[in-house]
Amino acid sequence: MKITASDIKELNLLKYYRLIRKWACKTYSLSDSDLELLIYLDCKNRFTRNEFIEGVYTYSWDKSRWERLRRQGWIEVWRHRNRTTIKYSIYKTSFKCSQLISRIYRIMLAEEDLPTSERSIFYNNKSYTDKVYNKAIDDMIKDKHR
């Protein structure tokens, strides 16, 4: 079965993408470009450092992105190089990253709602922008056609 553009439109898949992306970035201390890059890499399944560099071409330059994502546990080594038969290491997104991306998909498909508890970093009312996002979250949860 081939999915068409009208199928995606009927699902309203991208209707709340911006709000969901902002929630994920603030909750997990990621930038928008880091999150989108992790989604790209998760789709590739396994990748090399050069494929990471190719994926970064469309984002703003950030020299420390690779090390930061590895240090924070978003990217992990799948297979180490051994200098004789394996010339380069192969990486994959971590379990933590895969779980975040799966959760984003579930929220986009309305299988799960964004958290609205007091413990939620994103739902705390500190600034005007936070209050606007809280109202948008409430509207998203109430939307029957999402």
Coordinates of C-alpha atoms in Angstrom, one line a residue:
M1 CA 0.0 0.0 0.0
K2 CA 1.4 3.3 -1.1
I3 CA 0.8 6.4 1.1
T4 CA -0.2 9.5 -0.8
A5 CA 0.0 13.2 0.1
S6 CA -3.8 13.2 0.7
D7 CA -3.5 10.3 3.1
I8 CA -1.0 12.3 5.2
K9 CA -3.3 15.4 5.0
E10 CA -6.3 13.4 6.2
L11 CA -4.3 12.1 9.2
N12 CA -3.6 15.8 10.1
L13 CA -0.1 14.5 10.9
L14 CA 1.7 17.9 10.7
K15 CA -1.1 19.9 12.3
Y16 CA 0.6 20.2 15.6
Y17 CA 4.2 19.5 14.6
R18 CA 5.6 22.8 15.7
L19 CA 4.1 22.5 19.2
I20 CA 5.3 18.9 19.6
R21 CA 8.8 19.9 18.4
K22 CA 9.0 22.8 20.8
W23 CA 7.9 20.5 23.7
A24 CA 10.5 17.9 22.8
C25 CA 13.3 20.4 22.5
K26 CA 12.5 22.2 25.7
T27 CA 11.9 19.0 27.7
Y28 CA 15.1 17.2 26.5
S29 CA 17.3 20.3 26.2
L30 CA 17.8 20.0 22.4
S31 CA 17.9 22.6 19.7
D32 CA 15.4 22.4 16.8
S33 CA 18.2 21.4 14.4
D34 CA 19.5 18.7 16.8
L35 CA 16.1 17.1 17.1
E36 CA 15.5 17.2 13.3
L37 CA 19.0 15.7 12.7
L38 CA 18.3 12.9 15.2
I39 CA 15.0 12.1 13.4
Y40 CA 17.0 12.0 10.1
L41 CA 19.7 9.7 11.7
D42 CA 17.1 7.5 13.3
C43 CA 15.5 6.9 9.8
K44 CA 19.0 5.9 8.5
N45 CA 19.2 3.2 11.3
R46 CA 23.1 2.9 11.2
F47 CA 25.4 5.5 9.9
T48 CA 29.1 6.6 9.8
R49 CA 30.6 9.9 10.8
N50 CA 30.7 11.0 7.2
E51 CA 27.0 10.3 6.8
F52 CA 26.4 12.4 9.9
I53 CA 28.4 15.2 8.3
E54 CA 26.3 14.8 5.1
G55 CA 23.1 15.1 7.1
V56 CA 24.3 18.3 8.8
Y57 CA 24.8 20.2 5.5
T58 CA 21.3 21.7 5.7
Y59 CA 21.6 22.9 9.3
S60 CA 23.5 25.8 10.8
W61 CA 27.1 25.1 11.5
D62 CA 27.8 23.8 15.0
K63 CA 31.3 22.4 15.4
S64 CA 30.5 20.7 18.7
R65 CA 27.2 19.0 17.7
W66 CA 28.7 15.5 17.1
E67 CA 30.5 15.3 20.5
R68 CA 27.6 17.0 22.4
L69 CA 25.0 14.5 21.0
R70 CA 27.4 11.6 21.8
R71 CA 28.2 12.9 25.3
Q72 CA 24.5 13.4 26.1
G73 CA 23.7 9.8 25.0
W74 CA 21.7 10.5 21.8
I75 CA 24.2 8.7 19.5
E76 CA 26.1 5.6 20.4
V77 CA 28.7 3.3 18.7
W78 CA 27.1 0.3 17.1
R79 CA 30.4 -1.2 15.9
H80 CA 33.9 0.0 16.7
R81 CA 36.7 0.2 14.1
N82 CA 39.6 -2.2 14.5
R83 CA 42.2 -0.6 12.2
T84 CA 42.7 -3.7 10.1
T85 CA 39.4 -5.0 8.6
I86 CA 37.0 -2.4 9.8
K87 CA 38.2 1.0 8.7
Y88 CA 35.6 3.2 10.5
S89 CA 33.1 3.0 13.3
I90 CA 29.4 2.6 12.7
Y91 CA 27.0 4.5 14.9
K92 CA 23.3 4.4 15.6
T93 CA 20.8 6.5 17.6
S94 CA 20.5 5.4 21.2
F95 CA 17.5 3.7 22.9
K96 CA 16.8 7.1 24.6
C97 CA 16.7 8.8 21.2
S98 CA 14.5 6.1 19.6
Q99 CA 12.1 6.3 22.5
L100 CA 11.8 10.1 22.1
I101 CA 11.2 9.9 18.4
S102 CA 8.6 7.1 18.9
R103 CA 6.9 9.3 21.5
I104 CA 6.8 12.2 19.0
Y105 CA 5.2 10.0 16.4
R106 CA 2.6 8.7 18.9
I107 CA 1.7 12.3 19.9
M108 CA 1.4 13.3 16.3
L109 CA -0.9 10.4 15.7
A110 CA -3.0 11.3 18.8
E111 CA -2.2 8.0 20.5
E112 CA -0.7 9.9 23.3
D113 CA -1.1 13.5 24.7
L114 CA 1.5 16.0 25.7
P115 CA 2.1 15.9 29.4
T116 CA 0.2 18.7 31.3
S117 CA 1.3 17.9 34.9
E118 CA 3.1 20.2 37.2
R119 CA 6.2 18.2 36.8
S120 CA 6.4 18.9 33.1
I121 CA 9.2 21.4 32.2
F122 CA 7.3 22.6 29.2
Y123 CA 3.9 23.1 31.0
N124 CA 5.2 25.4 33.8
N125 CA 3.8 28.9 33.6
K126 CA 6.8 31.2 33.8
S127 CA 6.6 33.5 30.8
Y128 CA 4.0 34.8 28.4
T129 CA 5.3 32.3 25.7
D130 CA 4.9 29.4 28.2
K131 CA 1.3 30.5 28.7
V132 CA 0.6 30.7 25.0
Y133 CA 2.1 27.2 24.5
N134 CA 0.0 25.9 27.4
K135 CA -3.2 27.2 25.8
A136 CA -2.1 25.6 22.5
I137 CA -1.5 22.3 24.3
D138 CA -5.0 22.5 25.8
D139 CA -6.5 23.2 22.4
M140 CA -4.6 20.3 20.9
I141 CA -5.8 17.9 23.5
K142 CA -9.4 19.0 23.0
D143 CA -9.2 18.8 19.2
K144 CA -11.3 15.8 18.1
H145 CA -9.9 15.8 14.5
R146 CA -6.2 15.5 15.3

